[in-house]
Every structure is written in C-alpha cells, then in structure tokens.
Amino acid sequence: MRELIDKLHREKVLSKAEFVELLKGFNKDDAQYLFSQSRALADELFGKKIYIRGLIEFTNFCKNDCFYCGIRRSNHQAERYRLSKEDILSCCEQGYALGFRTFVLQGGEDPWYTDEKLIDIISSIRRAYPDCAITLSLGEKTYEQYRGYYKAGANRYLLRHETANAEHYAKLHPPAQRAEDRQRCLYHLKEIGYQVGTGFMVGSPGQTTEHLAEDLLFIKKLKPHMIGIGPFIPHKDTAFAKFPAGSLDLTLFLLGLLRLMLPSALIPATTALGTIHPEGRELGILAGANVVMPNLSPVWVRKKYELYDHKICTGEEAAECRHCLQGRLQKIGYELVVSKGDYVER
Ligand code: 5AD
Ligand code: FES
C-alpha cells in the first residue's frame, strides 16, 4: 500500500485498478502513512491556515427527487421555507462582521427564484461586499443562466457530481436526473470562468470501490478548484432511511488521496463528517482538508434544511459556530483566516 501512496504523491494519479487496490486494502497504518503526507503537503502549501465559508441555505424547496436527500420533492414531512433578499443580505452582514469573506448561497432547485430574482440578489451582494467571493450552489441550470449569474457577480459554483458512474447515479436519482447532465453543467461552469467545486458522498447505497475509483478519476479529469466529500447519512423520511451511514475511516482516507492528487484544491471538512463523529471535522483537517463551511442561515430555518438526520449546528447562531470552530482548530494547531481564499495554483 505504501508504494501506491508514494506513487500517487509523485505522479498525482493512479490507474483505476491501483485506486481499487488501495481503497480495498488499506489498514490503519496505511491511513496514518497517507495522512502524514497529505497533511504535510497541505501545511506546506497553505500554512496552518484554514479558510472559512459562510453557508446561507436560502430555500429548501426543491423540484428534484434525489433518493438520499431530506429535502427531496416527495418528502411531504419537510417544512418548506424561502429567505427573502433582505434575509439573505442580513446573513451576509452578520457574516462579514464575523470575518467571513465568502458567502455560499445554497438551496434546492427552486423555480420560485427566477433568474431575475437571483440576479438581483447576487448583484446586491456584489455591490455591498466588493471584497467578498460569492459562491452559488443552486443545482443544474443552462449555460446562459450560469453566465447570467457570473456576470451579476458570482465567482464560484458548487455542484457535486454525486457519483461518476452513470448506473450508480441512476440508483440514487429518478430517471429525469442524469449523470451526464450533471457532468455537462460542471464543464459549462468551468468554461464560463467560475471556480468550480464538485464532489461525492462516501458510502451511498449501492456504491462499490470501483465507483469510488471512478469518482477519483473523474475529479482528476475535471480538475475542479474545490472538492467536497462527506459520508452518506440516512434521512428518516427517504427511501434510503434504512441504509447505514458511510464510514469515517474511508471518507478520511479519500480526503487524503484527494489532497495528494490535487495539491492546490480547496477541500472542506464537511458538516456531514462532523455529524458522524464528534471530531469529524478536525480529523478531516488532519487528513488534508483546508476549508470549513459553517452555517450563516438564520436559526429559525436551520432544522428545516436537513438533508440527513442529526445534522450538527442546527441550534447554534452563526457567531457560536464561528467561535466553536476557532476553538476546535486551535486545539489541533490551526487557525481560521479572514480571507476570500481564492484558488491559487501552487
Ligand atoms: N447524506 C449525506 N450527504 C447528503 N447530501 C444530500 N443528501 C445527503 C445525505 N443524506 C449531499 C449531496 C449534495 C450536498 C448538498 O449534500 O452530496 O450535493
Ligand atoms: Fe456549530 Fe460547533 S461549529 S456549534
């Protein structure tokens, strides 16, 4: 296993068969060996600094029906909400005061927010915060729509490919949602000039090691600026309620591999990772992640944006999470930075 890890470090890619061998065969010592390299690489490139992004979950209406997701259209238990432009701007104001310089507007695919409304929201944030990055996470749109948001002032876009394997994608989504559409969107976003983030869930129902190897190779090919991965976590009101959550050790191992494969990438220690283990986010940082994305949404909506059960931080104010994270990072020798934290090829 160590030879394969060394080879990945050197050559920044492995074959599918080699990835499968690594992912099937690694033990605790191999993982420690990987993390010592992935963490050292992140430290060398970013110092002991962790970027912070403020997540604003502005709508949980969604026209899609992803089988794993708590806010899927057919979950009639979900209590739906939408934030107004004023609500969103006030999240940004609070966030700015707390040192956030990236605002992530994330929501379900909600046609109520027409392009006109979205462009008004984006340009208002752009005017008020010229020194901040605006990240969108609004799902699949046309090239023209993406371009419109970009021109209005958005800089980055998060859209996980979820799984690179089309058959597996079809097990996680209804037929109207297709892996190739999702992947085409990612190439459009890159072409327009966004810094692009993609990613996948670890341990989603039906996922094999081969699928994970394909995910790694898809990411290598796309060369995104950001990569978000986290364990699948069941949600009680979905068809996948009875499936087990993804594994902490496998998620951390994949984080380490991603750092070696794309050294400059911005990789968050995700909320899902913090949900399956009390120190999940810290462990993510120690495996090679360099971003955290606490919530800036108003507390009254947080419980309602439950993509999976037992999501952390649904009762805390933005300021509480900001300080909690600062303390957690300090304990492991890292600090939060006040910075836009753009992608830089290093
Ligand atoms: N468990 C873990 N992650 C989930 N997501 C959606 N539902 C779940 C779940 N049950 C992830 C998807 C999506 C991102 C916003 O959240 O990968 O892209
Ligand atoms: Fe939200 Fe710790 S980060 S309470």
CSV table of C-alpha atoms and ligand atoms in Angstrom, one decimal:
chain,number,residue,atom,x,y,z
A,1,MET,CA,0.0,0.0,0.0
A,2,ARG,CA,2.8,2.4,0.8
A,3,GLU,CA,4.3,2.1,-2.6
A,4,LEU,CA,0.9,3.1,-4.1
A,5,ILE,CA,0.6,6.1,-1.8
A,6,ASP,CA,4.2,7.1,-2.7
A,7,LYS,CA,3.3,6.7,-6.4
A,8,LEU,CA,0.2,8.9,-6.0
A,9,HIS,CA,2.3,11.5,-4.3
A,10,ARG,CA,4.8,11.5,-7.1
A,11,GLU,CA,2.7,11.1,-10.1
A,12,LYS,CA,-0.6,12.7,-8.9
A,13,VAL,CA,-2.7,9.9,-10.3
A,14,LEU,CA,-3.1,6.1,-10.2
A,15,SER,CA,-4.9,3.7,-12.5
A,16,LYS,CA,-8.4,2.6,-11.6
A,17,ALA,CA,-7.1,-0.8,-10.6
A,18,GLU,CA,-4.5,0.8,-8.3
A,19,PHE,CA,-7.1,3.0,-6.7
A,20,VAL,CA,-9.3,0.0,-6.1
A,21,GLU,CA,-6.4,-2.0,-4.6
A,22,LEU,CA,-5.7,0.9,-2.2
A,23,LEU,CA,-9.3,1.5,-1.2
A,24,LYS,CA,-10.0,-2.2,-0.6
A,25,GLY,CA,-6.8,-3.0,1.2
A,26,PHE,CA,-5.7,-0.1,3.4
A,27,ASN,CA,-5.3,-0.6,7.1
A,28,LYS,CA,-4.9,1.9,10.0
A,29,ASP,CA,-1.1,2.2,9.5
A,30,ASP,CA,-1.5,2.9,5.8
A,31,ALA,CA,-4.1,5.6,6.6
A,32,GLN,CA,-1.6,7.2,9.1
A,33,TYR,CA,1.1,7.0,6.5
A,34,LEU,CA,-1.2,8.7,3.9
A,35,PHE,CA,-2.3,11.4,6.4
A,36,SER,CA,1.3,12.3,7.4
A,37,GLN,CA,1.9,13.1,3.7
A,38,SER,CA,-1.4,14.7,2.8
A,39,ARG,CA,-1.3,16.9,5.9
A,40,ALA,CA,2.3,17.9,5.4
A,41,LEU,CA,1.5,18.8,1.8
A,42,ALA,CA,-1.4,21.0,2.9
A,43,ASP,CA,0.7,22.6,5.5
A,44,GLU,CA,3.4,23.3,3.0
A,45,LEU,CA,1.0,25.0,0.6
A,46,PHE,CA,-1.4,26.7,2.9
A,47,GLY,CA,0.4,27.0,6.2
A,48,LYS,CA,-1.5,26.3,9.4
A,49,LYS,CA,-4.4,28.3,7.9
A,50,ILE,CA,-8.0,27.2,7.3
A,51,TYR,CA,-10.4,29.1,5.1
A,52,ILE,CA,-13.9,29.7,6.2
A,53,ARG,CA,-17.0,30.0,4.1
A,54,GLY,CA,-20.4,31.1,5.3
A,55,LEU,CA,-23.2,28.9,4.1
A,56,ILE,CA,-26.6,30.5,3.5
A,57,GLU,CA,-29.3,27.9,3.0
A,58,PHE,CA,-31.8,30.2,1.4
A,59,THR,CA,-34.5,27.7,0.2
A,60,ASN,CA,-35.4,24.1,0.9
A,61,PHE,CA,-38.0,23.9,-1.8
A,62,CYS,CA,-36.7,21.5,-4.5
A,63,LYS,CA,-38.1,20.2,-7.7
A,64,ASN,CA,-35.7,17.3,-7.7
A,65,ASP,CA,-36.2,14.0,-6.0
A,66,CYS,CA,-32.8,12.6,-5.2
A,67,PHE,CA,-33.5,9.4,-3.2
A,68,TYR,CA,-31.0,10.2,-0.5
A,69,CYS,CA,-31.9,13.8,0.3
A,70,GLY,CA,-34.2,15.0,3.1
A,71,ILE,CA,-35.5,18.0,1.1
A,72,ARG,CA,-36.4,16.0,-2.0
A,73,ARG,CA,-39.7,17.0,-3.6
A,74,SER,CA,-41.6,14.0,-2.4
A,75,ASN,CA,-40.8,14.3,1.2
A,76,HIS,CA,-44.0,15.9,2.4
A,77,GLN,CA,-42.8,15.9,6.0
A,78,ALA,CA,-40.3,18.7,5.2
A,79,GLU,CA,-41.4,22.1,6.3
A,80,ARG,CA,-40.6,24.4,3.4
A,81,TYR,CA,-39.2,27.9,3.7
A,82,ARG,CA,-37.7,30.6,1.5
A,83,LEU,CA,-35.4,33.5,2.6
A,84,SER,CA,-36.1,37.0,1.2
A,85,LYS,CA,-33.4,39.1,-0.3
A,86,GLU,CA,-33.4,41.1,2.9
A,87,ASP,CA,-32.9,38.0,5.0
A,88,ILE,CA,-30.0,36.9,2.8
A,89,LEU,CA,-28.3,40.3,3.0
A,90,SER,CA,-28.7,40.3,6.7
A,91,CYS,CA,-26.9,36.9,6.9
A,92,CYS,CA,-24.1,38.4,4.8
A,93,GLU,CA,-23.9,41.4,7.1
A,94,GLN,CA,-23.6,39.2,10.2
A,95,GLY,CA,-21.1,37.0,8.4
A,96,TYR,CA,-19.0,39.9,7.3
A,97,ALA,CA,-18.7,41.2,10.9
A,98,LEU,CA,-17.6,37.7,12.0
A,99,GLY,CA,-14.8,37.6,9.4
A,100,PHE,CA,-16.4,35.7,6.6
A,101,ARG,CA,-15.2,36.8,3.1
A,102,THR,CA,-17.0,34.1,1.1
A,103,PHE,CA,-20.8,33.7,1.0
A,104,VAL,CA,-22.2,30.5,-0.3
A,105,LEU,CA,-25.8,30.7,-1.5
A,106,GLN,CA,-27.1,27.2,-1.4
A,107,GLY,CA,-30.6,25.9,-2.0
A,108,GLY,CA,-32.8,23.3,-3.5
A,109,GLU,CA,-33.7,23.7,-7.2
A,110,ASP,CA,-36.5,26.1,-6.6
A,111,PRO,CA,-38.0,27.8,-9.6
A,112,TRP,CA,-39.7,30.4,-7.4
A,113,TYR,CA,-36.3,32.1,-7.5
A,114,THR,CA,-36.4,33.2,-11.2
A,115,ASP,CA,-33.2,34.4,-12.9
A,116,GLU,CA,-34.4,37.9,-12.4
A,117,LYS,CA,-34.7,37.4,-8.6
A,118,LEU,CA,-31.4,35.5,-8.4
A,119,ILE,CA,-29.5,38.2,-10.4
A,120,ASP,CA,-31.0,40.9,-8.2
A,121,ILE,CA,-29.8,39.0,-5.1
A,122,ILE,CA,-26.3,38.3,-6.5
A,123,SER,CA,-25.7,41.9,-7.7
A,124,SER,CA,-26.9,43.3,-4.4
A,125,ILE,CA,-24.4,41.2,-2.5
A,126,ARG,CA,-21.7,42.1,-5.0
A,127,ARG,CA,-22.4,45.8,-4.6
A,128,ALA,CA,-22.4,45.6,-0.8
A,129,TYR,CA,-19.4,43.3,-0.5
A,130,PRO,CA,-17.0,44.0,-3.3
A,131,ASP,CA,-14.2,42.3,-1.4
A,132,CYS,CA,-16.0,39.0,-0.9
A,133,ALA,CA,-16.5,35.9,-3.0
A,134,ILE,CA,-20.0,34.8,-3.9
A,135,THR,CA,-20.4,31.1,-4.3
A,136,LEU,CA,-23.5,29.6,-5.7
A,137,SER,CA,-24.9,26.1,-5.1
A,138,LEU,CA,-28.2,26.1,-7.0
A,139,GLY,CA,-28.0,22.9,-9.0
A,140,GLU,CA,-28.4,22.3,-12.7
A,141,LYS,CA,-29.0,25.3,-14.9
A,142,THR,CA,-28.4,26.2,-18.6
A,143,TYR,CA,-25.2,27.7,-19.8
A,144,GLU,CA,-26.9,31.0,-20.3
A,145,GLN,CA,-28.3,31.0,-16.8
A,146,TYR,CA,-24.9,30.3,-15.3
A,147,ARG,CA,-23.4,33.0,-17.5
A,148,GLY,CA,-26.0,35.5,-16.2
A,149,TYR,CA,-25.2,34.8,-12.6
A,150,TYR,CA,-21.5,35.1,-13.3
A,151,LYS,CA,-22.0,38.5,-15.0
A,152,ALA,CA,-24.0,39.6,-12.0
A,153,GLY,CA,-21.0,39.0,-9.8
A,154,ALA,CA,-20.9,35.3,-8.7
A,155,ASN,CA,-17.4,33.8,-8.7
A,156,ARG,CA,-17.7,30.2,-7.7
A,157,TYR,CA,-20.1,27.3,-8.1
A,158,LEU,CA,-20.6,24.1,-6.1
A,159,LEU,CA,-22.2,21.2,-7.8
A,160,ARG,CA,-21.3,17.7,-6.7
A,161,HIS,CA,-21.3,15.1,-9.4
A,162,GLU,CA,-22.5,12.7,-6.6
A,163,THR,CA,-21.2,9.6,-8.4
A,164,ALA,CA,-19.3,9.4,-11.7
A,165,ASN,CA,-20.8,6.1,-12.6
A,166,ALA,CA,-24.0,6.5,-14.6
A,167,GLU,CA,-25.6,3.3,-13.5
A,168,HIS,CA,-24.9,4.1,-9.9
A,169,TYR,CA,-26.2,7.6,-10.5
A,170,ALA,CA,-29.5,6.1,-11.7
A,171,LYS,CA,-29.8,4.2,-8.4
A,172,LEU,CA,-29.6,7.4,-6.5
A,173,HIS,CA,-31.9,9.5,-8.6
A,174,PRO,CA,-35.1,9.3,-10.6
A,175,PRO,CA,-34.8,8.8,-14.4
A,176,ALA,CA,-35.3,12.6,-15.0
A,177,GLN,CA,-32.0,13.2,-13.4
A,178,ARG,CA,-29.0,12.1,-15.4
A,179,ALA,CA,-25.3,11.8,-14.6
A,180,GLU,CA,-24.3,13.2,-18.0
A,181,ASP,CA,-26.4,16.4,-17.4
A,182,ARG,CA,-24.8,16.9,-14.1
A,183,GLN,CA,-21.3,16.5,-15.6
A,184,ARG,CA,-22.1,18.7,-18.6
A,185,CYS,CA,-23.0,21.5,-16.1
A,186,LEU,CA,-19.6,21.2,-14.5
A,187,TYR,CA,-17.8,21.7,-17.8
A,188,HIS,CA,-20.0,24.7,-18.6
A,189,LEU,CA,-19.3,26.3,-15.3
A,190,LYS,CA,-15.5,25.9,-15.8
A,191,GLU,CA,-15.8,27.3,-19.3
A,192,ILE,CA,-17.6,30.4,-18.1
A,193,GLY,CA,-14.8,31.1,-15.6
A,194,TYR,CA,-16.2,30.0,-12.3
A,195,GLN,CA,-14.0,28.4,-9.7
A,196,VAL,CA,-15.8,25.1,-9.6
A,197,GLY,CA,-16.4,22.6,-6.8
A,198,THR,CA,-17.6,19.1,-7.2
A,199,GLY,CA,-17.6,16.0,-5.0
A,200,PHE,CA,-19.5,12.9,-3.9
A,201,MET,CA,-20.9,11.1,-1.0
A,202,VAL,CA,-19.0,8.2,0.6
A,203,GLY,CA,-21.0,5.0,1.3
A,204,SER,CA,-24.1,6.0,-0.6
A,205,PRO,CA,-26.4,2.9,-1.2
A,206,GLY,CA,-25.1,0.7,-4.0
A,207,GLN,CA,-21.6,2.3,-4.1
A,208,THR,CA,-18.7,0.0,-4.8
A,209,THR,CA,-15.0,0.5,-4.5
A,210,GLU,CA,-14.9,0.6,-8.3
A,211,HIS,CA,-17.3,3.5,-8.3
A,212,LEU,CA,-15.1,5.4,-5.8
A,213,ALA,CA,-12.1,4.8,-8.1
A,214,GLU,CA,-14.2,6.3,-11.0
A,215,ASP,CA,-15.0,9.3,-8.8
A,216,LEU,CA,-11.3,9.9,-8.2
A,217,LEU,CA,-10.5,9.7,-11.9
A,218,PHE,CA,-13.5,11.9,-12.8
A,219,ILE,CA,-12.2,14.5,-10.4
A,220,LYS,CA,-8.7,14.2,-11.8
A,221,LYS,CA,-10.0,14.8,-15.3
A,222,LEU,CA,-12.3,17.7,-14.4
A,223,LYS,CA,-9.6,19.3,-12.2
A,224,PRO,CA,-12.0,21.3,-10.0
A,225,HIS,CA,-10.9,24.1,-7.8
A,226,MET,CA,-12.8,22.7,-4.8
A,227,ILE,CA,-13.8,19.2,-3.8
A,228,GLY,CA,-16.4,18.4,-1.2
A,229,ILE,CA,-16.9,14.9,0.1
A,230,GLY,CA,-18.7,13.6,3.1
A,231,PRO,CA,-20.3,10.4,4.3
A,232,PHE,CA,-23.8,9.5,3.1
A,233,ILE,CA,-26.1,9.8,6.2
A,234,PRO,CA,-29.6,8.3,6.1
A,235,HIS,CA,-32.6,10.6,6.4
A,236,LYS,CA,-35.6,9.1,8.1
A,237,ASP,CA,-38.2,10.3,5.5
A,238,THR,CA,-36.4,9.0,2.4
A,239,ALA,CA,-36.3,5.6,0.6
A,240,PHE,CA,-32.7,5.2,2.0
A,241,ALA,CA,-33.8,5.6,5.6
A,242,LYS,CA,-32.6,2.1,6.5
A,243,PHE,CA,-29.2,2.2,4.8
A,244,PRO,CA,-26.1,2.6,7.0
A,245,ALA,CA,-24.1,5.8,7.0
A,246,GLY,CA,-20.8,6.0,5.1
A,247,SER,CA,-17.6,5.2,7.0
A,248,LEU,CA,-15.5,7.8,8.8
A,249,ASP,CA,-12.2,6.0,8.0
A,250,LEU,CA,-13.0,5.6,4.3
A,251,THR,CA,-14.0,9.3,4.0
A,252,LEU,CA,-10.8,10.4,5.7
A,253,PHE,CA,-8.7,8.1,3.5
A,254,LEU,CA,-10.3,9.6,0.4
A,255,LEU,CA,-9.7,13.1,1.7
A,256,GLY,CA,-6.0,12.2,2.0
A,257,LEU,CA,-5.9,10.8,-1.5
A,258,LEU,CA,-7.6,13.9,-3.0
A,259,ARG,CA,-5.0,16.1,-1.4
A,260,LEU,CA,-2.2,14.2,-2.9
A,261,MET,CA,-3.9,14.1,-6.3
A,262,LEU,CA,-4.9,17.8,-6.5
A,263,PRO,CA,-2.5,19.5,-4.1
A,264,SER,CA,-3.9,23.1,-4.6
A,265,ALA,CA,-7.5,22.2,-4.2
A,266,LEU,CA,-9.8,23.8,-1.6
A,267,ILE,CA,-11.2,20.8,0.3
A,268,PRO,CA,-13.7,21.3,3.1
A,269,ALA,CA,-14.0,19.2,6.3
A,270,THR,CA,-17.7,18.9,5.8
A,271,THR,CA,-20.7,19.2,8.2
A,272,ALA,CA,-21.6,15.6,7.3
A,273,LEU,CA,-18.2,14.5,8.5
A,274,GLY,CA,-18.8,16.4,11.8
A,275,THR,CA,-22.1,14.7,12.1
A,276,ILE,CA,-20.9,11.1,12.0
A,277,HIS,CA,-18.1,11.8,14.5
A,278,PRO,CA,-17.8,14.5,17.2
A,279,GLU,CA,-14.3,15.4,16.0
A,280,GLY,CA,-15.0,14.5,12.3
A,281,ARG,CA,-14.1,18.0,11.0
A,282,GLU,CA,-10.8,18.1,13.0
A,283,LEU,CA,-9.9,14.6,11.6
A,284,GLY,CA,-10.8,15.9,8.2
A,285,ILE,CA,-8.3,18.8,8.5
A,286,LEU,CA,-5.7,16.4,9.8
A,287,ALA,CA,-6.2,14.2,6.7
A,288,GLY,CA,-5.6,17.1,4.4
A,289,ALA,CA,-8.8,19.3,4.3
A,290,ASN,CA,-8.2,23.1,4.4
A,291,VAL,CA,-11.7,24.7,4.5
A,292,VAL,CA,-14.6,24.8,6.9
A,293,MET,CA,-18.1,25.9,6.0
A,294,PRO,CA,-20.2,26.8,9.0
A,295,ASN,CA,-23.8,28.0,8.6
A,296,LEU,CA,-24.9,31.6,8.4
A,297,SER,CA,-28.6,30.8,7.9
A,298,PRO,CA,-31.0,32.2,10.5
A,299,VAL,CA,-31.5,29.8,13.3
A,300,TRP,CA,-35.3,29.6,12.5
A,301,VAL,CA,-34.6,27.8,9.2
A,302,ARG,CA,-31.7,25.5,10.2
A,303,LYS,CA,-33.7,22.5,11.4
A,304,LYS,CA,-35.6,22.6,8.2
A,305,TYR,CA,-32.6,22.3,5.9
A,306,GLU,CA,-32.0,18.7,7.0
A,307,LEU,CA,-30.5,16.8,4.1
A,308,TYR,CA,-29.8,14.0,6.5
A,309,ASP,CA,-30.7,13.1,10.1
A,310,HIS,CA,-28.9,14.6,13.2
A,311,LYS,CA,-27.2,17.3,11.2
A,312,ILE,CA,-25.0,19.3,13.6
A,313,CYS,CA,-25.2,23.1,14.4
A,314,THR,CA,-28.9,23.4,13.7
A,315,GLY,CA,-29.5,25.1,17.1
A,316,GLU,CA,-26.5,27.4,17.1
A,317,GLU,CA,-26.1,31.0,16.0
A,318,ALA,CA,-23.5,31.9,13.3
A,319,ALA,CA,-21.3,33.6,16.0
A,320,GLU,CA,-21.4,30.4,18.1
A,321,CYS,CA,-20.3,28.2,15.3
A,322,ARG,CA,-17.6,30.7,14.3
A,323,HIS,CA,-16.1,30.6,17.8
A,324,CYS,CA,-16.7,26.9,18.3
A,325,LEU,CA,-14.7,26.2,15.1
A,326,GLN,CA,-12.0,28.6,16.0
A,327,GLY,CA,-11.5,26.8,19.3
A,328,ARG,CA,-11.6,23.4,17.7
A,329,LEU,CA,-9.0,24.3,15.1
A,330,GLN,CA,-6.8,26.0,17.7
A,331,LYS,CA,-6.7,22.7,19.6
A,332,ILE,CA,-5.2,20.9,16.7
A,333,GLY,CA,-2.8,23.7,15.8
A,334,TYR,CA,-4.6,25.5,13.1
A,335,GLU,CA,-6.3,29.0,12.8
A,336,LEU,CA,-9.2,30.4,10.8
A,337,VAL,CA,-8.2,33.1,8.4
A,338,VAL,CA,-10.1,36.2,7.3
A,339,SER,CA,-9.6,35.9,3.6
A,340,LYS,CA,-11.5,35.3,0.4
A,341,GLY,CA,-9.3,32.3,-0.1
A,342,ASP,CA,-9.4,32.1,-3.9
A,343,TYR,CA,-8.0,29.1,-5.6
A,344,VAL,CA,-4.3,29.6,-6.5
A,345,GLU,CA,-2.4,27.0,-8.5
A,346,ARG,CA,0.5,26.2,-6.2
B,1,5AD,N1,-26.2,12.3,3.3
B,1,5AD,C1,-25.0,13.0,3.1
B,1,5AD,N2,-25.0,14.0,2.2
B,1,5AD,C2,-26.1,14.3,1.5
B,1,5AD,N3,-26.3,15.2,0.6
B,1,5AD,C3,-27.6,15.2,0.3
B,1,5AD,N4,-28.3,14.3,1.0
B,1,5AD,C4,-27.3,13.7,1.8
B,1,5AD,C5,-27.3,12.7,2.7
B,1,5AD,N5,-28.5,12.0,3.0
B,1,5AD,C6,-25.2,16.0,0.0
B,1,5AD,C7,-25.2,15.8,-1.6
B,1,5AD,C8,-25.5,17.2,-2.1
B,1,5AD,C9,-25.0,18.1,-0.9
B,1,5AD,C10,-25.6,19.5,-0.9
B,1,5AD,O1,-25.4,17.4,0.2
B,1,5AD,O2,-24.0,15.3,-2.0
B,1,5AD,O3,-24.8,17.5,-3.3
B,2,FES,FE1,-21.5,24.9,15.1
B,2,FES,FE2,-19.5,23.9,16.8
B,2,FES,S1,-19.4,24.6,14.7
B,2,FES,S2,-21.6,24.5,17.3
